[in-house]
Short mmCIF file of C-alpha atoms in Angstrom, two decimals:
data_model
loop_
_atom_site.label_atom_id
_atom_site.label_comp_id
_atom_site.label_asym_id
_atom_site.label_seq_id
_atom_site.Cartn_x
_atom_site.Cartn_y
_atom_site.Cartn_z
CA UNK L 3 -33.88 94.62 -19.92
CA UNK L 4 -32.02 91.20 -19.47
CA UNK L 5 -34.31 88.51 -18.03
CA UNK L 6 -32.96 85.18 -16.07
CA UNK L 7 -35.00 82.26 -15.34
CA UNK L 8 -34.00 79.28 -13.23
CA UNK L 9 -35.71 76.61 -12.22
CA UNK L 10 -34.41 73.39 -10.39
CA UNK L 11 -36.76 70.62 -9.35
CA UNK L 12 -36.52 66.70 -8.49
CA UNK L 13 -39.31 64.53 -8.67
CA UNK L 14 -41.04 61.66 -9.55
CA UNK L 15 -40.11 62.83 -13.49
CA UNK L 16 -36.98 63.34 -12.72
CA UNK L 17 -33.98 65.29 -12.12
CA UNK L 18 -34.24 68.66 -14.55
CA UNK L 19 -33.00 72.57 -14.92
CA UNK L 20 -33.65 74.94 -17.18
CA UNK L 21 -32.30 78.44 -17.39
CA UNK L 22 -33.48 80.89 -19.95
CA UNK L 23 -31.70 84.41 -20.63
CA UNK L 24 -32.14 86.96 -22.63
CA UNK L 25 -34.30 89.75 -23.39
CA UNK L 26 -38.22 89.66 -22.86
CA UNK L 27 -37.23 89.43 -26.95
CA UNK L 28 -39.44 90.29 -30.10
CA UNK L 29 -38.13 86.72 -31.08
CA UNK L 30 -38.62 84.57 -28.59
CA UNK L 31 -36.55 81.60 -30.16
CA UNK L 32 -33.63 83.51 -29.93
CA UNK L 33 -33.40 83.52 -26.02
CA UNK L 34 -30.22 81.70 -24.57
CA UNK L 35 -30.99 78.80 -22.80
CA UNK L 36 -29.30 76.10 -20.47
CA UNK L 37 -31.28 73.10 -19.98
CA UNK L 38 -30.51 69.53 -17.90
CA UNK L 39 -32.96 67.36 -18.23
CA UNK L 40 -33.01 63.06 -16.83
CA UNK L 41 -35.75 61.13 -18.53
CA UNK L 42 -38.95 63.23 -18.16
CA UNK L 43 -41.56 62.99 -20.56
CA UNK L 44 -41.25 65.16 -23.31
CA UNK L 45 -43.98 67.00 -23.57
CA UNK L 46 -43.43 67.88 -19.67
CA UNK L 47 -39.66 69.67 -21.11
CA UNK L 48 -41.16 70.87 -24.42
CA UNK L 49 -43.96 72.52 -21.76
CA UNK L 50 -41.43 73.87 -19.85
CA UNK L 51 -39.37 75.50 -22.88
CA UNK L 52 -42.53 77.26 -24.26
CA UNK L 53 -43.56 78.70 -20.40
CA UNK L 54 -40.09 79.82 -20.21
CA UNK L 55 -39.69 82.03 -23.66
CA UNK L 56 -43.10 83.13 -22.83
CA UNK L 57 -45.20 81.22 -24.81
CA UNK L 58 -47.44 77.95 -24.91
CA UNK L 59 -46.84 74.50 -26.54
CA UNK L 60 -49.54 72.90 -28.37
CA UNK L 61 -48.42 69.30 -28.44
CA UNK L 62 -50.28 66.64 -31.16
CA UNK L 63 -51.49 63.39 -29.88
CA UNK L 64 -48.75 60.94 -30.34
CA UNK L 65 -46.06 59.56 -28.21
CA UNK L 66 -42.50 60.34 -27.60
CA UNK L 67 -39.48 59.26 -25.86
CA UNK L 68 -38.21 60.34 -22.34
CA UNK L 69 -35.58 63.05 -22.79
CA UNK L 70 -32.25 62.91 -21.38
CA UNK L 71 -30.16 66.34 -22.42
CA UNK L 72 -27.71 68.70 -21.13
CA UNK L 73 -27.22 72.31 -22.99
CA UNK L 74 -25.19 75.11 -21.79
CA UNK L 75 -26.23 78.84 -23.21
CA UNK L 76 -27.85 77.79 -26.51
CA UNK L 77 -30.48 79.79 -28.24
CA UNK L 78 -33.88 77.86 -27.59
CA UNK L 79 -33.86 77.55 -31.48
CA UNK L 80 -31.22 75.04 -30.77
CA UNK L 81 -32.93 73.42 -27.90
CA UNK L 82 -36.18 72.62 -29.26
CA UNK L 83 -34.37 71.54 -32.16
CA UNK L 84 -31.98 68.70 -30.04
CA UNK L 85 -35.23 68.16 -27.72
CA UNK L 86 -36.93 66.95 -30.75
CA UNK L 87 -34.49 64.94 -31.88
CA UNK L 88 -33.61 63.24 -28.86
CA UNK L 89 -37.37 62.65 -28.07
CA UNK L 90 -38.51 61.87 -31.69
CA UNK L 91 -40.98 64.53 -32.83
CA UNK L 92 -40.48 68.06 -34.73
CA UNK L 93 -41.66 71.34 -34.12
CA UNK L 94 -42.55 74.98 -35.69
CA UNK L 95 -43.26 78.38 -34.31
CA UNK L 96 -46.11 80.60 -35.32
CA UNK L 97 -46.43 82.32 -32.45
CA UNK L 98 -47.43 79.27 -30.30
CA UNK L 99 -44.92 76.33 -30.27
CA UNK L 100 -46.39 73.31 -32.09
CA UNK L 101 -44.95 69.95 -31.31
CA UNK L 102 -45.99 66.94 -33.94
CA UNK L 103 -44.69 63.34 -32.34
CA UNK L 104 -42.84 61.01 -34.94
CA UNK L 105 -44.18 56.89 -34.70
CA UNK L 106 -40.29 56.41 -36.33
CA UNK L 107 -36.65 57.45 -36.63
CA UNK L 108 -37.37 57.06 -40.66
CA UNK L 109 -40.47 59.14 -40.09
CA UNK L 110 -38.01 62.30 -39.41
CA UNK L 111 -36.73 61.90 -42.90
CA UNK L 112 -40.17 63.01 -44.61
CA UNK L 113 -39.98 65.73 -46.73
CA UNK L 114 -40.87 68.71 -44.50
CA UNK L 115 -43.93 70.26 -45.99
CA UNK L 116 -46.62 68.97 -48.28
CA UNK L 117 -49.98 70.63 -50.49
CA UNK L 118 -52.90 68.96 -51.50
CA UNK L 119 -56.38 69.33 -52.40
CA UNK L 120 -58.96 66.63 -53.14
CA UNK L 121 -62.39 66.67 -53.32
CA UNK L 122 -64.82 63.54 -52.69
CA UNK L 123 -62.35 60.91 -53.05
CA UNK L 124 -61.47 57.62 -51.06
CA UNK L 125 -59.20 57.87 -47.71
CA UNK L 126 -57.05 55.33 -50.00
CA UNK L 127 -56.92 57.89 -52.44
CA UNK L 128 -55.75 60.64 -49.96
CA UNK L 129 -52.97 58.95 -48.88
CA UNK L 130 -51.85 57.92 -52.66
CA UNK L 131 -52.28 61.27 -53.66
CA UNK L 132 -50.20 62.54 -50.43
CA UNK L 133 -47.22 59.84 -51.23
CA UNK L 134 -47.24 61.19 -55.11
CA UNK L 135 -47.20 64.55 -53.22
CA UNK L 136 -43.67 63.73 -51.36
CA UNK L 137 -42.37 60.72 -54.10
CA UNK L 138 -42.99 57.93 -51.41
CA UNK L 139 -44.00 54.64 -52.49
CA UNK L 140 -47.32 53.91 -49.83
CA UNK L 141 -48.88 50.76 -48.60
CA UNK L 142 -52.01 51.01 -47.21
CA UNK L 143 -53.99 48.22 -45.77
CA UNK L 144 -57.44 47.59 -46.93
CA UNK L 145 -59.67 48.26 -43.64
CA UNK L 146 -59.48 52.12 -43.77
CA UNK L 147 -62.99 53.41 -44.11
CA UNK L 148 -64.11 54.03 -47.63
CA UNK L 149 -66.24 56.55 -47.27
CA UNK L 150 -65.35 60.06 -49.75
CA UNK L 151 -63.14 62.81 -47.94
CA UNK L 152 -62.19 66.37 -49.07
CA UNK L 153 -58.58 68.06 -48.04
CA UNK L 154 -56.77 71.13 -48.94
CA UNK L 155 -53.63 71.50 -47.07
CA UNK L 156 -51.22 74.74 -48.46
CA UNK L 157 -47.62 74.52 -47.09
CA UNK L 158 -48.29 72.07 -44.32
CA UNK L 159 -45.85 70.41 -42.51
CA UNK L 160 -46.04 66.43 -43.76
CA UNK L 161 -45.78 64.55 -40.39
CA UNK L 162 -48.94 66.94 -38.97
CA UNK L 163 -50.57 66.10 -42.01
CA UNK L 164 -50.28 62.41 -41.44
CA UNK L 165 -51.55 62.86 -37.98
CA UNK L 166 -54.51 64.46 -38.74
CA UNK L 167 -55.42 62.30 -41.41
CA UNK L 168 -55.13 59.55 -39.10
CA UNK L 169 -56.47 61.07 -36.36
CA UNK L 170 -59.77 61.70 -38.47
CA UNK L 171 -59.74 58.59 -40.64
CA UNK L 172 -58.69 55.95 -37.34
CA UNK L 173 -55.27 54.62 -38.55
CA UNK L 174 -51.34 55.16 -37.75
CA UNK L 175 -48.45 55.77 -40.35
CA UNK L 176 -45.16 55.19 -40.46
CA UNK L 177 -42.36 56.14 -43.12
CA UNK L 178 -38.75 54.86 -43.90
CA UNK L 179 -36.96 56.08 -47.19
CA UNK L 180 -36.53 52.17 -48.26
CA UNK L 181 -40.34 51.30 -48.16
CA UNK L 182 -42.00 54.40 -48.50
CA UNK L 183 -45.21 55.30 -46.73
CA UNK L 184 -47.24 53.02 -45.16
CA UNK L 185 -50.76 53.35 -43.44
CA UNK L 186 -52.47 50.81 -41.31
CA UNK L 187 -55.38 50.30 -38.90
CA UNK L 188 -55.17 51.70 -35.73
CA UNK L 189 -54.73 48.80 -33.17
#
């Protein structure tokens, strides 16, 4: 049974379409898509990707860039993937579409995944042990909190990781290949 979605709306976010066809599918990123999007917030087109296959989007706190894209009959594999990069964040599937926002271009060449387990050691340490973890250099300036932490993250994407660290521990990353890793304060 083929399926057909359109939708066509102007707003206040802007002018956008998205058509999704294919069948109610066992794999939802394989449904064909065409999508016109001009400058809405991303998470509002990442939202409205996920609805569209059938599924939700759990999007991490973070911020990303207005999307401007056109795609004609692309799988939604595809779409999420030029989404992301146009918007600056990356994704996975596990049955729910997860979205992790990027704070930098240089931030989307991290190595993809990352494990770790520490007991009772310093946020400091963490991120030391996380940057021996990918081969990143790290700077990290000296008002995170000091008090001990324990992590164990198996097969983890790295930029999620970073974002829940900081989430828990208060501070914002950043990453370019030249300069490594570096965590600061959040301002």
């Amino acid at each position: 049974m083929r399926r057909l979605l359109i939708l066509l709306c102007v707003g206040a976010l802007g002018m956008f379409a998205l058509a999704v066809r294919g069948a109610a599918a066992a794999d939802p990123l394989e449904a064909r898509v065409t999508i016109s999007f001009s400058s809405p917030p991303a998470a509002d087109v990442i939202e409205r990707l996920a609805a569209a296959a059938g599924r939700k989007a759990e999007i991490a706190a973070g911020s990303m860039r207005p999307v401007t894209i056109t795609l004609t009959n692309v799988k939604l594999v595809t779409a999420l993937n030029a989404v992301c990069d146009n918007a600056l964040c990356m994704w996975r599937y596990d049955g729910t579409l997860k979205v992790t926002p990027l704070p930098s271009e240089g931030s989307a060449l991290l190595p993809p995944r990352v494990s770790l387990a520490l007991w009772d050691v310093s946020p400091t340490d963490v991120f030391r042990a996380l940057g021996a973890a990918i081969g990143a250099a790290v700077t990290i300036e000296p008002s995170l909190p000091n008090e001990p932490v324990s992590f164990n993250f198996k097969d983890m994407a790295t930029a999620e990781t970073l974002n829940m660290l900081c989430n828990m521990l208060q501070c914002a990353w950043d990453f370019d290949p030249q300069h490594g890793l570096r965590v600061m304060q959040k301002r």
